[in-house]
Amino acid sequence: MTDLERIKQGVIEGDMPRVKELTAKALTEGAAPLALLRRALIPAMNVVGERMRTGEFFVPEVLLAARAMKAAMEIIKPLVLESRAYEPTGRIIIGTVQGDMHDIGKNLVVTMLEGAGFEVADLGVDVSPERFVEAVREKKPDILAMSALLTTTMGQMAAVMKALSDAGCRQRLKVIVGGAPLSPRFARDISADGYAEDAGAAAELAKGLVASRRAATA
Ligand code: B1M
């Protein structure tokens, strides 16, 4: 078994100390932080999701796996941030929508956005439309990013879009969305400005939106 396979297995088994140790070891031996994410940590959570779906895993096992994944991400995050752009790229507010407690993917998006030089205000999970609007008014971000992992909560994004329009906050603000049950079509249907499939794509999308707005106002 390779180190990456051992890390993946450790996350599936929820063995946090082992995952931390193996992650640190792999990085010391030259593994690329993003390869660790893409080839060990994220595939591990997909296996956990599948076992949850088939009834082999229940919430306690999933929480242990999530804890192991988060511990590895804490080790990886400073390395991703080292490549951070010098000039701030723009300001972003992000949160997981109301009723949804999933934050691992959202936290990964935060890391990639910060790595791309954005100043990110993370509102956390279970964020109501009112709270999103309040934060947009207060912080005047370039972009609002929303995450949802449940088919039952993705509809909350439409509620946030309506609340933003009702509050007159939509003119200068770009809205991007992501999360496993979403699609580009869903993003278009709720009049979001973009959809990103994963954290790397979210950072690219955000950079593109800010750059095109700067070009339009130059
Ligand atoms: Co939940 N859960 N969960 N869960 N959970 C899923 C999502 C599920 C698919 C599992 C399954 O049944 N196979 C299923 C949803 C089914 C559906 O709606 N279609 C599910 C369910 C049903 C539930 C509960 C209802 C279970 C219950 O209580 N009976 C419950 C709901 C709680 C709530 O939120 N109200 C629940 C609870 C939990 C835990 C709390 C135990 C835990 C969350 C811990 C935490 O996040 N702190 C948990 C977990 C861990 C999962 C799975 C196993 C893993 C999610 C994850 O972290 N993936 C998940 C199954 C799965 O996804 N395979 C599952 C890794 C992460 C890196 O990927 O989050 O997809 P992901 O993020 C990706 C992209 O989606 C994208 O970028 C990231 C990767 O780069 N992305 C964005 C995400 N947000 C973005 C925002 C952007 C752009 C891209 O902005 C622009």
PDB file of C-alpha atoms and ligand atoms in Angstrom:
ATOM      1  CA  MET A   1       0.000   0.000   0.000  1.00  0.00           C
ATOM      2  CA  THR A   2       1.317   3.494  -0.861  1.00  0.00           C
ATOM      3  CA  ASP A   3       1.238   6.381   1.623  1.00  0.00           C
ATOM      4  CA  LEU A   4      -1.692   7.947  -0.250  1.00  0.00           C
ATOM      5  CA  GLU A   5      -3.647   4.679  -0.005  1.00  0.00           C
ATOM      6  CA  ARG A   6      -2.827   4.467   3.718  1.00  0.00           C
ATOM      7  CA  ILE A   7      -4.062   8.033   4.279  1.00  0.00           C
ATOM      8  CA  LYS A   8      -7.254   7.259   2.355  1.00  0.00           C
ATOM      9  CA  GLN A   9      -7.786   4.120   4.430  1.00  0.00           C
ATOM     10  CA  GLY A  10      -7.056   6.030   7.657  1.00  0.00           C
ATOM     11  CA  VAL A  11      -9.737   8.615   6.850  1.00  0.00           C
ATOM     12  CA  ILE A  12     -12.276   5.898   6.010  1.00  0.00           C
ATOM     13  CA  GLU A  13     -11.504   4.246   9.367  1.00  0.00           C
ATOM     14  CA  GLY A  14     -11.660   7.608  11.174  1.00  0.00           C
ATOM     15  CA  ASP A  15      -8.150   7.102  12.559  1.00  0.00           C
ATOM     16  CA  MET A  16      -7.184  10.750  13.106  1.00  0.00           C
ATOM     17  CA  PRO A  17      -3.753  10.245  14.764  1.00  0.00           C
ATOM     18  CA  ARG A  18      -2.654   7.922  11.963  1.00  0.00           C
ATOM     19  CA  VAL A  19      -3.942  10.257   9.238  1.00  0.00           C
ATOM     20  CA  LYS A  20      -2.078  13.213  10.800  1.00  0.00           C
ATOM     21  CA  GLU A  21       1.130  11.227  11.078  1.00  0.00           C
ATOM     22  CA  LEU A  22       0.937   9.845   7.522  1.00  0.00           C
ATOM     23  CA  THR A  23       0.003  13.251   6.043  1.00  0.00           C
ATOM     24  CA  ALA A  24       2.978  14.942   7.723  1.00  0.00           C
ATOM     25  CA  LYS A  25       5.243  12.113   6.579  1.00  0.00           C
ATOM     26  CA  ALA A  26       4.027  12.229   2.967  1.00  0.00           C
ATOM     27  CA  LEU A  27       4.555  16.004   2.819  1.00  0.00           C
ATOM     28  CA  THR A  28       8.042  15.719   4.303  1.00  0.00           C
ATOM     29  CA  GLU A  29       8.839  13.147   1.639  1.00  0.00           C
ATOM     30  CA  GLY A  30       7.753  15.550  -1.107  1.00  0.00           C
ATOM     31  CA  ALA A  31       4.092  14.738  -1.794  1.00  0.00           C
ATOM     32  CA  ALA A  32       2.218  17.687  -3.345  1.00  0.00           C
ATOM     33  CA  PRO A  33      -0.495  19.059  -0.995  1.00  0.00           C
ATOM     34  CA  LEU A  34      -3.109  19.160  -3.746  1.00  0.00           C
ATOM     35  CA  ALA A  35      -2.307  15.576  -4.789  1.00  0.00           C
ATOM     36  CA  LEU A  36      -2.958  14.510  -1.209  1.00  0.00           C
ATOM     37  CA  LEU A  37      -6.340  16.192  -1.340  1.00  0.00           C
ATOM     38  CA  ARG A  38      -7.322  14.915  -4.769  1.00  0.00           C
ATOM     39  CA  ARG A  39      -5.943  11.388  -4.550  1.00  0.00           C
ATOM     40  CA  ALA A  40      -6.426  10.462  -0.881  1.00  0.00           C
ATOM     41  CA  LEU A  41      -8.659  12.737   1.219  1.00  0.00           C
ATOM     42  CA  ILE A  42     -11.513  13.509  -1.186  1.00  0.00           C
ATOM     43  CA  PRO A  43     -11.748   9.917  -2.544  1.00  0.00           C
ATOM     44  CA  ALA A  44     -11.848   8.715   1.089  1.00  0.00           C
ATOM     45  CA  MET A  45     -14.871  10.898   1.834  1.00  0.00           C
ATOM     46  CA  ASN A  46     -16.546   9.551  -1.312  1.00  0.00           C
ATOM     47  CA  VAL A  47     -16.112   6.005   0.007  1.00  0.00           C
ATOM     48  CA  VAL A  48     -17.515   7.135   3.371  1.00  0.00           C
ATOM     49  CA  GLY A  49     -20.501   8.687   1.552  1.00  0.00           C
ATOM     50  CA  GLU A  50     -21.137   5.475  -0.355  1.00  0.00           C
ATOM     51  CA  ARG A  51     -21.011   3.426   2.867  1.00  0.00           C
ATOM     52  CA  MET A  52     -23.385   5.903   4.479  1.00  0.00           C
ATOM     53  CA  ARG A  53     -25.751   5.538   1.520  1.00  0.00           C
ATOM     54  CA  THR A  54     -25.722   1.733   1.719  1.00  0.00           C
ATOM     55  CA  GLY A  55     -26.255   1.713   5.488  1.00  0.00           C
ATOM     56  CA  GLU A  56     -22.807   0.321   6.310  1.00  0.00           C
ATOM     57  CA  PHE A  57     -21.781   3.588   8.059  1.00  0.00           C
ATOM     58  CA  PHE A  58     -23.871   5.734  10.394  1.00  0.00           C
ATOM     59  CA  VAL A  59     -23.359   9.313  11.610  1.00  0.00           C
ATOM     60  CA  PRO A  60     -20.729   8.420  14.285  1.00  0.00           C
ATOM     61  CA  GLU A  61     -18.439   6.734  11.722  1.00  0.00           C
ATOM     62  CA  VAL A  62     -18.945   9.611   9.295  1.00  0.00           C
ATOM     63  CA  LEU A  63     -18.083  12.161  12.003  1.00  0.00           C
ATOM     64  CA  LEU A  64     -14.866  10.285  12.827  1.00  0.00           C
ATOM     65  CA  ALA A  65     -13.901  10.261   9.148  1.00  0.00           C
ATOM     66  CA  ALA A  66     -14.728  13.975   8.868  1.00  0.00           C
ATOM     67  CA  ARG A  67     -12.562  14.696  11.929  1.00  0.00           C
ATOM     68  CA  ALA A  68      -9.619  12.804  10.398  1.00  0.00           C
ATOM     69  CA  MET A  69     -10.076  14.651   7.096  1.00  0.00           C
ATOM     70  CA  LYS A  70     -10.173  18.041   8.864  1.00  0.00           C
ATOM     71  CA  ALA A  71      -7.000  17.228  10.819  1.00  0.00           C
ATOM     72  CA  ALA A  72      -5.187  16.470   7.555  1.00  0.00           C
ATOM     73  CA  MET A  73      -6.514  19.669   5.981  1.00  0.00           C
ATOM     74  CA  GLU A  74      -5.117  21.708   8.885  1.00  0.00           C
ATOM     75  CA  ILE A  75      -1.663  20.353   8.039  1.00  0.00           C
ATOM     76  CA  ILE A  76      -2.083  20.981   4.315  1.00  0.00           C
ATOM     77  CA  LYS A  77      -3.657  24.451   4.479  1.00  0.00           C
ATOM     78  CA  PRO A  78      -0.500  26.479   5.357  1.00  0.00           C
ATOM     79  CA  LEU A  79       1.291  24.897   2.388  1.00  0.00           C
ATOM     80  CA  VAL A  80      -1.493  25.896  -0.006  1.00  0.00           C
ATOM     81  CA  LEU A  81      -1.416  29.438   1.433  1.00  0.00           C
ATOM     82  CA  GLU A  82       2.329  29.756   0.851  1.00  0.00           C
ATOM     83  CA  SER A  83       1.610  30.212  -2.841  1.00  0.00           C
ATOM     84  CA  ARG A  84      -0.823  33.051  -2.016  1.00  0.00           C
ATOM     85  CA  ALA A  85      -0.778  36.029  -4.382  1.00  0.00           C
ATOM     86  CA  TYR A  86       0.812  39.157  -2.869  1.00  0.00           C
ATOM     87  CA  GLU A  87      -1.908  41.666  -3.829  1.00  0.00           C
ATOM     88  CA  PRO A  88      -5.410  40.848  -2.510  1.00  0.00           C
ATOM     89  CA  THR A  89      -7.393  39.508  -5.480  1.00  0.00           C
ATOM     90  CA  GLY A  90     -10.785  40.560  -4.084  1.00  0.00           C
ATOM     91  CA  ARG A  91     -13.177  40.067  -1.191  1.00  0.00           C
ATOM     92  CA  ILE A  92     -15.480  37.050  -0.832  1.00  0.00           C
ATOM     93  CA  ILE A  93     -18.170  36.014   1.612  1.00  0.00           C
ATOM     94  CA  ILE A  94     -18.898  32.307   1.833  1.00  0.00           C
ATOM     95  CA  GLY A  95     -21.240  30.062   3.791  1.00  0.00           C
ATOM     96  CA  THR A  96     -23.174  26.806   3.788  1.00  0.00           C
ATOM     97  CA  VAL A  97     -26.887  27.501   3.401  1.00  0.00           C
ATOM     98  CA  GLN A  98     -29.552  27.262   6.088  1.00  0.00           C
ATOM     99  CA  GLY A  99     -30.376  23.749   7.327  1.00  0.00           C
ATOM    100  CA  ASP A 100     -27.083  22.319   6.078  1.00  0.00           C
ATOM    101  CA  MET A 101     -24.224  21.431   8.443  1.00  0.00           C
ATOM    102  CA  HIS A 102     -21.715  20.133   5.870  1.00  0.00           C
ATOM    103  CA  ASP A 103     -18.561  22.240   5.853  1.00  0.00           C
ATOM    104  CA  ILE A 104     -15.627  20.117   4.686  1.00  0.00           C
ATOM    105  CA  GLY A 105     -16.024  21.006   1.003  1.00  0.00           C
ATOM    106  CA  LYS A 106     -16.762  24.644   1.847  1.00  0.00           C
ATOM    107  CA  ASN A 107     -13.615  24.810   4.002  1.00  0.00           C
ATOM    108  CA  LEU A 108     -11.625  23.423   1.086  1.00  0.00           C
ATOM    109  CA  VAL A 109     -13.066  26.150  -1.136  1.00  0.00           C
ATOM    110  CA  VAL A 110     -12.009  28.744   1.483  1.00  0.00           C
ATOM    111  CA  THR A 111      -8.464  27.374   1.449  1.00  0.00           C
ATOM    112  CA  MET A 112      -8.239  27.521  -2.349  1.00  0.00           C
ATOM    113  CA  LEU A 113      -9.733  31.033  -2.466  1.00  0.00           C
ATOM    114  CA  GLU A 114      -7.275  32.242   0.166  1.00  0.00           C
ATOM    115  CA  GLY A 115      -4.494  30.540  -1.768  1.00  0.00           C
ATOM    116  CA  ALA A 116      -5.587  32.532  -4.828  1.00  0.00           C
ATOM    117  CA  GLY A 117      -5.199  35.756  -2.815  1.00  0.00           C
ATOM    118  CA  PHE A 118      -8.821  36.482  -1.870  1.00  0.00           C
ATOM    119  CA  GLU A 119      -9.784  37.959   1.479  1.00  0.00           C
ATOM    120  CA  VAL A 120     -12.454  35.512   2.665  1.00  0.00           C
ATOM    121  CA  ALA A 121     -15.129  36.023   5.332  1.00  0.00           C
ATOM    122  CA  ASP A 122     -16.486  32.585   6.254  1.00  0.00           C
ATOM    123  CA  LEU A 123     -19.985  32.707   7.778  1.00  0.00           C
ATOM    124  CA  GLY A 124     -19.868  28.994   8.632  1.00  0.00           C
ATOM    125  CA  VAL A 125     -22.768  26.565   8.272  1.00  0.00           C
ATOM    126  CA  ASP A 126     -26.571  26.880   8.549  1.00  0.00           C
ATOM    127  CA  VAL A 127     -26.488  30.466   7.274  1.00  0.00           C
ATOM    128  CA  SER A 128     -29.906  32.086   6.826  1.00  0.00           C
ATOM    129  CA  PRO A 129     -30.748  34.322   3.838  1.00  0.00           C
ATOM    130  CA  GLU A 130     -31.002  37.269   6.247  1.00  0.00           C
ATOM    131  CA  ARG A 131     -27.496  36.615   7.572  1.00  0.00           C
ATOM    132  CA  PHE A 132     -26.083  36.466   4.017  1.00  0.00           C
ATOM    133  CA  VAL A 133     -27.752  39.804   3.193  1.00  0.00           C
ATOM    134  CA  GLU A 134     -26.523  41.401   6.426  1.00  0.00           C
ATOM    135  CA  ALA A 135     -22.941  40.263   5.712  1.00  0.00           C
ATOM    136  CA  VAL A 136     -23.092  41.539   2.116  1.00  0.00           C
ATOM    137  CA  ARG A 137     -24.295  44.956   3.327  1.00  0.00           C
ATOM    138  CA  GLU A 138     -21.617  45.102   5.996  1.00  0.00           C
ATOM    139  CA  LYS A 139     -18.587  43.804   4.076  1.00  0.00           C
ATOM    140  CA  LYS A 140     -19.416  44.831   0.502  1.00  0.00           C
ATOM    141  CA  PRO A 141     -17.728  41.806  -1.091  1.00  0.00           C
ATOM    142  CA  ASP A 142     -16.989  41.329  -4.791  1.00  0.00           C
ATOM    143  CA  ILE A 143     -18.411  37.807  -4.617  1.00  0.00           C
ATOM    144  CA  LEU A 144     -20.820  35.789  -2.484  1.00  0.00           C
ATOM    145  CA  ALA A 145     -20.168  32.015  -2.557  1.00  0.00           C
ATOM    146  CA  MET A 146     -22.687  29.469  -1.284  1.00  0.00           C
ATOM    147  CA  SER A 147     -22.329  25.758  -0.584  1.00  0.00           C
ATOM    148  CA  ALA A 148     -25.016  23.060  -0.198  1.00  0.00           C
ATOM    149  CA  LEU A 149     -24.595  19.290   0.133  1.00  0.00           C
ATOM    150  CA  LEU A 150     -28.197  18.207   0.520  1.00  0.00           C
ATOM    151  CA  THR A 151     -30.901  18.084  -2.127  1.00  0.00           C
ATOM    152  CA  THR A 152     -33.223  19.334   0.622  1.00  0.00           C
ATOM    153  CA  THR A 153     -31.151  22.499   1.254  1.00  0.00           C
ATOM    154  CA  MET A 154     -30.029  23.502  -2.245  1.00  0.00           C
ATOM    155  CA  GLY A 155     -33.355  25.330  -2.677  1.00  0.00           C
ATOM    156  CA  GLN A 156     -32.196  27.709   0.062  1.00  0.00           C
ATOM    157  CA  MET A 157     -29.893  29.247  -2.532  1.00  0.00           C
ATOM    158  CA  ALA A 158     -32.890  30.567  -4.463  1.00  0.00           C
ATOM    159  CA  ALA A 159     -34.168  32.083  -1.204  1.00  0.00           C
ATOM    160  CA  VAL A 160     -30.826  33.844  -0.730  1.00  0.00           C
ATOM    161  CA  MET A 161     -30.919  35.166  -4.325  1.00  0.00           C
ATOM    162  CA  LYS A 162     -34.401  36.571  -3.704  1.00  0.00           C
ATOM    163  CA  ALA A 163     -33.363  38.113  -0.385  1.00  0.00           C
ATOM    164  CA  LEU A 164     -30.363  39.769  -2.080  1.00  0.00           C
ATOM    165  CA  SER A 165     -32.554  41.201  -4.857  1.00  0.00           C
ATOM    166  CA  ASP A 166     -35.224  42.370  -2.394  1.00  0.00           C
ATOM    167  CA  ALA A 167     -32.519  44.134  -0.371  1.00  0.00           C
ATOM    168  CA  GLY A 168     -31.120  45.828  -3.524  1.00  0.00           C
ATOM    169  CA  CYS A 169     -27.745  44.091  -3.063  1.00  0.00           C
ATOM    170  CA  ARG A 170     -27.474  42.336  -6.419  1.00  0.00           C
ATOM    171  CA  GLN A 171     -26.142  45.060  -8.780  1.00  0.00           C
ATOM    172  CA  ARG A 172     -22.397  44.951  -8.104  1.00  0.00           C
ATOM    173  CA  LEU A 173     -22.309  41.527  -6.458  1.00  0.00           C
ATOM    174  CA  LYS A 174     -21.371  38.292  -8.233  1.00  0.00           C
ATOM    175  CA  VAL A 175     -22.844  35.093  -6.785  1.00  0.00           C
ATOM    176  CA  ILE A 176     -21.245  31.677  -7.234  1.00  0.00           C
ATOM    177  CA  VAL A 177     -22.510  28.325  -5.999  1.00  0.00           C
ATOM    178  CA  GLY A 178     -21.250  24.781  -5.540  1.00  0.00           C
ATOM    179  CA  GLY A 179     -21.774  21.485  -3.749  1.00  0.00           C
ATOM    180  CA  ALA A 180     -22.312  17.871  -4.792  1.00  0.00           C
ATOM    181  CA  PRO A 181     -26.046  17.978  -5.694  1.00  0.00           C
ATOM    182  CA  LEU A 182     -25.744  21.177  -7.778  1.00  0.00           C
ATOM    183  CA  SER A 183     -25.223  21.612 -11.525  1.00  0.00           C
ATOM    184  CA  PRO A 184     -24.480  24.465 -13.937  1.00  0.00           C
ATOM    185  CA  ARG A 185     -28.125  24.359 -14.943  1.00  0.00           C
ATOM    186  CA  PHE A 186     -29.287  24.793 -11.350  1.00  0.00           C
ATOM    187  CA  ALA A 187     -26.950  27.803 -11.028  1.00  0.00           C
ATOM    188  CA  ARG A 188     -28.460  29.351 -14.178  1.00  0.00           C
ATOM    189  CA  ASP A 189     -32.015  28.626 -12.990  1.00  0.00           C
ATOM    190  CA  ILE A 190     -31.486  30.606  -9.786  1.00  0.00           C
ATOM    191  CA  SER A 191     -29.655  33.389 -11.708  1.00  0.00           C
ATOM    192  CA  ALA A 192     -26.292  32.826 -10.027  1.00  0.00           C
ATOM    193  CA  ASP A 193     -23.244  34.119 -11.921  1.00  0.00           C
ATOM    194  CA  GLY A 194     -21.393  30.826 -11.855  1.00  0.00           C
ATOM    195  CA  TYR A 195     -21.120  27.236 -10.678  1.00  0.00           C
ATOM    196  CA  ALA A 196     -17.902  25.476  -9.659  1.00  0.00           C
ATOM    197  CA  GLU A 197     -17.579  21.715  -9.430  1.00  0.00           C
ATOM    198  CA  ASP A 198     -14.710  21.694  -6.950  1.00  0.00           C
ATOM    199  CA  ALA A 199     -12.547  23.974  -4.827  1.00  0.00           C
ATOM    200  CA  GLY A 200      -9.915  24.564  -7.499  1.00  0.00           C
ATOM    201  CA  ALA A 201     -12.595  25.457 -10.048  1.00  0.00           C
ATOM    202  CA  ALA A 202     -14.196  27.837  -7.496  1.00  0.00           C
ATOM    203  CA  ALA A 203     -10.930  29.789  -7.169  1.00  0.00           C
ATOM    204  CA  GLU A 204     -10.540  29.976 -10.973  1.00  0.00           C
ATOM    205  CA  LEU A 205     -14.161  31.060 -11.413  1.00  0.00           C
ATOM    206  CA  ALA A 206     -13.806  33.768  -8.744  1.00  0.00           C
ATOM    207  CA  LYS A 207     -10.581  35.088 -10.298  1.00  0.00           C
ATOM    208  CA  GLY A 208     -12.227  35.200 -13.726  1.00  0.00           C
ATOM    209  CA  LEU A 209     -15.294  37.074 -12.467  1.00  0.00           C
ATOM    210  CA  VAL A 210     -13.221  39.699 -10.641  1.00  0.00           C
ATOM    211  CA  ALA A 211     -10.888  40.132 -13.618  1.00  0.00           C
ATOM    212  CA  SER A 212     -13.729  40.575 -16.102  1.00  0.00           C
ATOM    213  CA  ARG A 213     -15.412  43.145 -13.858  1.00  0.00           C
ATOM    214  CA  ARG A 214     -12.138  45.063 -13.517  1.00  0.00           C
ATOM    215  CA  ALA A 215     -11.684  44.976 -17.303  1.00  0.00           C
ATOM    216  CA  ALA A 216     -15.249  46.248 -17.796  1.00  0.00           C
ATOM    217  CA  THR A 217     -14.748  49.192 -15.409  1.00  0.00           C
ATOM    218  CA  ALA A 218     -11.201  50.088 -16.586  1.00  0.00           C
TER     219      ALA A 218
HETATM  220 CO1  B1M B   1     -23.927  13.998   5.174  1.00  0.00          CO
HETATM  221  N1  B1M B   1     -24.827  13.534   3.501  1.00  0.00           N
HETATM  222  N2  B1M B   1     -25.644  14.061   6.103  1.00  0.00           N
HETATM  223  N3  B1M B   1     -22.864  14.249   6.772  1.00  0.00           N
HETATM  224  N4  B1M B   1     -22.412  13.516   4.142  1.00  0.00           N
HETATM  225  C1  B1M B   1     -24.009  13.438   2.289  1.00  0.00           C
HETATM  226  C2  B1M B   1     -23.935  14.793   1.586  1.00  0.00           C
HETATM  227  C3  B1M B   1     -24.780  12.328   1.463  1.00  0.00           C
HETATM  228  C4  B1M B   1     -24.576  12.432  -0.070  1.00  0.00           C
HETATM  229  C5  B1M B   1     -24.390  10.927   2.003  1.00  0.00           C
HETATM  230  C6  B1M B   1     -25.138   9.799   1.332  1.00  0.00           C
HETATM  231  O1  B1M B   1     -26.251   9.523   1.669  1.00  0.00           O
HETATM  232  N5  B1M B   1     -24.523   9.130   0.384  1.00  0.00           N
HETATM  233  C7  B1M B   1     -26.263  12.595   1.909  1.00  0.00           C
HETATM  234  C8  B1M B   1     -27.040  13.631   1.076  1.00  0.00           C
HETATM  235  C9  B1M B   1     -28.083  13.001   0.181  1.00  0.00           C
HETATM  236  C10 B1M B   1     -28.774  14.051  -0.612  1.00  0.00           C
HETATM  237  O2  B1M B   1     -29.243  15.035  -0.144  1.00  0.00           O
HETATM  238  N6  B1M B   1     -28.808  13.795  -1.916  1.00  0.00           N
HETATM  239  C11 B1M B   1     -26.066  13.063   3.338  1.00  0.00           C
HETATM  240  C12 B1M B   1     -27.063  13.023   4.352  1.00  0.00           C
HETATM  241  C13 B1M B   1     -28.364  12.357   3.955  1.00  0.00           C
HETATM  242  C14 B1M B   1     -26.858  13.551   5.641  1.00  0.00           C
HETATM  243  C15 B1M B   1     -27.858  13.579   6.817  1.00  0.00           C
HETATM  244  C16 B1M B   1     -29.303  13.954   6.449  1.00  0.00           C
HETATM  245  C17 B1M B   1     -27.752  12.189   7.504  1.00  0.00           C
HETATM  246  C18 B1M B   1     -28.668  11.976   8.685  1.00  0.00           C
HETATM  247  O3  B1M B   1     -28.604  12.678   9.669  1.00  0.00           O
HETATM  248  N7  B1M B   1     -29.530  11.020   8.520  1.00  0.00           N
HETATM  249  C19 B1M B   1     -27.220  14.627   7.765  1.00  0.00           C
HETATM  250  C20 B1M B   1     -27.698  16.059   7.462  1.00  0.00           C
HETATM  251  C21 B1M B   1     -27.165  17.049   8.454  1.00  0.00           C
HETATM  252  C22 B1M B   1     -27.389  18.502   7.981  1.00  0.00           C
HETATM  253  O4  B1M B   1     -26.562  19.027   7.259  1.00  0.00           O
HETATM  254  N8  B1M B   1     -28.513  19.082   8.355  1.00  0.00           N
HETATM  255  C23 B1M B   1     -25.781  14.485   7.401  1.00  0.00           C
HETATM  256  C24 B1M B   1     -24.740  14.698   8.307  1.00  0.00           C
HETATM  257  C25 B1M B   1     -23.413  14.557   8.011  1.00  0.00           C
HETATM  258  C26 B1M B   1     -22.297  14.693   9.063  1.00  0.00           C
HETATM  259  C27 B1M B   1     -22.560  15.828  10.058  1.00  0.00           C
HETATM  260  C28 B1M B   1     -22.205  13.374   9.823  1.00  0.00           C
HETATM  261  C29 B1M B   1     -21.027  14.872   8.153  1.00  0.00           C
HETATM  262  C30 B1M B   1     -20.651  16.352   7.898  1.00  0.00           C
HETATM  263  C31 B1M B   1     -19.451  16.784   8.694  1.00  0.00           C
HETATM  264  C32 B1M B   1     -18.975  18.141   8.253  1.00  0.00           C
HETATM  265  O5  B1M B   1     -19.081  18.544   7.099  1.00  0.00           O
HETATM  266  N9  B1M B   1     -18.440  18.852   9.208  1.00  0.00           N
HETATM  267  C33 B1M B   1     -21.508  14.295   6.832  1.00  0.00           C
HETATM  268  C34 B1M B   1     -20.643  13.905   5.762  1.00  0.00           C
HETATM  269  C35 B1M B   1     -19.158  13.973   6.071  1.00  0.00           C
HETATM  270  C36 B1M B   1     -21.115  13.494   4.489  1.00  0.00           C
HETATM  271  C37 B1M B   1     -20.325  12.893   3.301  1.00  0.00           C
HETATM  272  C38 B1M B   1     -20.007  11.445   3.683  1.00  0.00           C
HETATM  273  C39 B1M B   1     -19.035  13.576   2.899  1.00  0.00           C
HETATM  274  C40 B1M B   1     -19.178  15.062   2.582  1.00  0.00           C
HETATM  275  C41 B1M B   1     -17.789  15.625   2.404  1.00  0.00           C
HETATM  276  O6  B1M B   1     -17.250  16.210   3.316  1.00  0.00           O
HETATM  277  N10 B1M B   1     -17.183  15.341   1.225  1.00  0.00           N
HETATM  278  C42 B1M B   1     -21.380  13.020   2.116  1.00  0.00           C
HETATM  279  C43 B1M B   1     -21.210  11.982   1.016  1.00  0.00           C
HETATM  280  C44 B1M B   1     -20.355  12.482  -0.126  1.00  0.00           C
HETATM  281  O7  B1M B   1     -20.248  13.661  -0.381  1.00  0.00           O
HETATM  282  N11 B1M B   1     -19.764  11.604  -0.848  1.00  0.00           N
HETATM  283  C45 B1M B   1     -22.647  13.202   2.849  1.00  0.00           C
HETATM  284  C46 B1M B   1     -15.810  15.748   0.928  1.00  0.00           C
HETATM  285  C47 B1M B   1     -15.795  17.166   0.410  1.00  0.00           C
HETATM  286  C48 B1M B   1     -14.380  17.569   0.050  1.00  0.00           C
HETATM  287  O8  B1M B   1     -16.579  17.178  -0.781  1.00  0.00           O
HETATM  288  O9  B1M B   1     -18.428  18.513   0.331  1.00  0.00           O
HETATM  289  O10 B1M B   1     -18.757  17.545  -2.004  1.00  0.00           O
HETATM  290  P1  B1M B   1     -17.866  18.138  -0.970  1.00  0.00           P
HETATM  291  O11 B1M B   1     -17.214  19.473  -1.575  1.00  0.00           O
HETATM  292  C49 B1M B   1     -16.672  19.492  -2.876  1.00  0.00           C
HETATM  293  C50 B1M B   1     -17.631  19.972  -3.979  1.00  0.00           C
HETATM  294  O12 B1M B   1     -18.978  19.665  -3.704  1.00  0.00           O
HETATM  295  C51 B1M B   1     -17.322  21.427  -4.126  1.00  0.00           C
HETATM  296  O13 B1M B   1     -15.923  21.530  -3.776  1.00  0.00           O
HETATM  297  C52 B1M B   1     -15.557  20.476  -2.863  1.00  0.00           C
HETATM  298  C53 B1M B   1     -14.326  19.705  -3.370  1.00  0.00           C
HETATM  299  O14 B1M B   1     -13.329  20.426  -3.855  1.00  0.00           O
HETATM  300  N12 B1M B   1     -18.017  22.421  -3.316  1.00  0.00           N
HETATM  301  C54 B1M B   1     -18.093  23.722  -3.729  1.00  0.00           C
HETATM  302  C55 B1M B   1     -18.617  22.334  -2.118  1.00  0.00           C
HETATM  303  N13 B1M B   1     -19.073  23.517  -1.729  1.00  0.00           N
HETATM  304  C56 B1M B   1     -18.768  24.404  -2.699  1.00  0.00           C
HETATM  305  C57 B1M B   1     -19.021  25.780  -2.806  1.00  0.00           C
HETATM  306  C58 B1M B   1     -18.582  26.429  -3.943  1.00  0.00           C
HETATM  307  C59 B1M B   1     -17.918  25.753  -4.974  1.00  0.00           C
HETATM  308  C60 B1M B   1     -17.643  24.384  -4.875  1.00  0.00           C
HETATM  309  O15 B1M B   1     -18.836  27.758  -4.009  1.00  0.00           O
HETATM  310  C61 B1M B   1     -18.757  28.393  -5.199  1.00  0.00           C
END
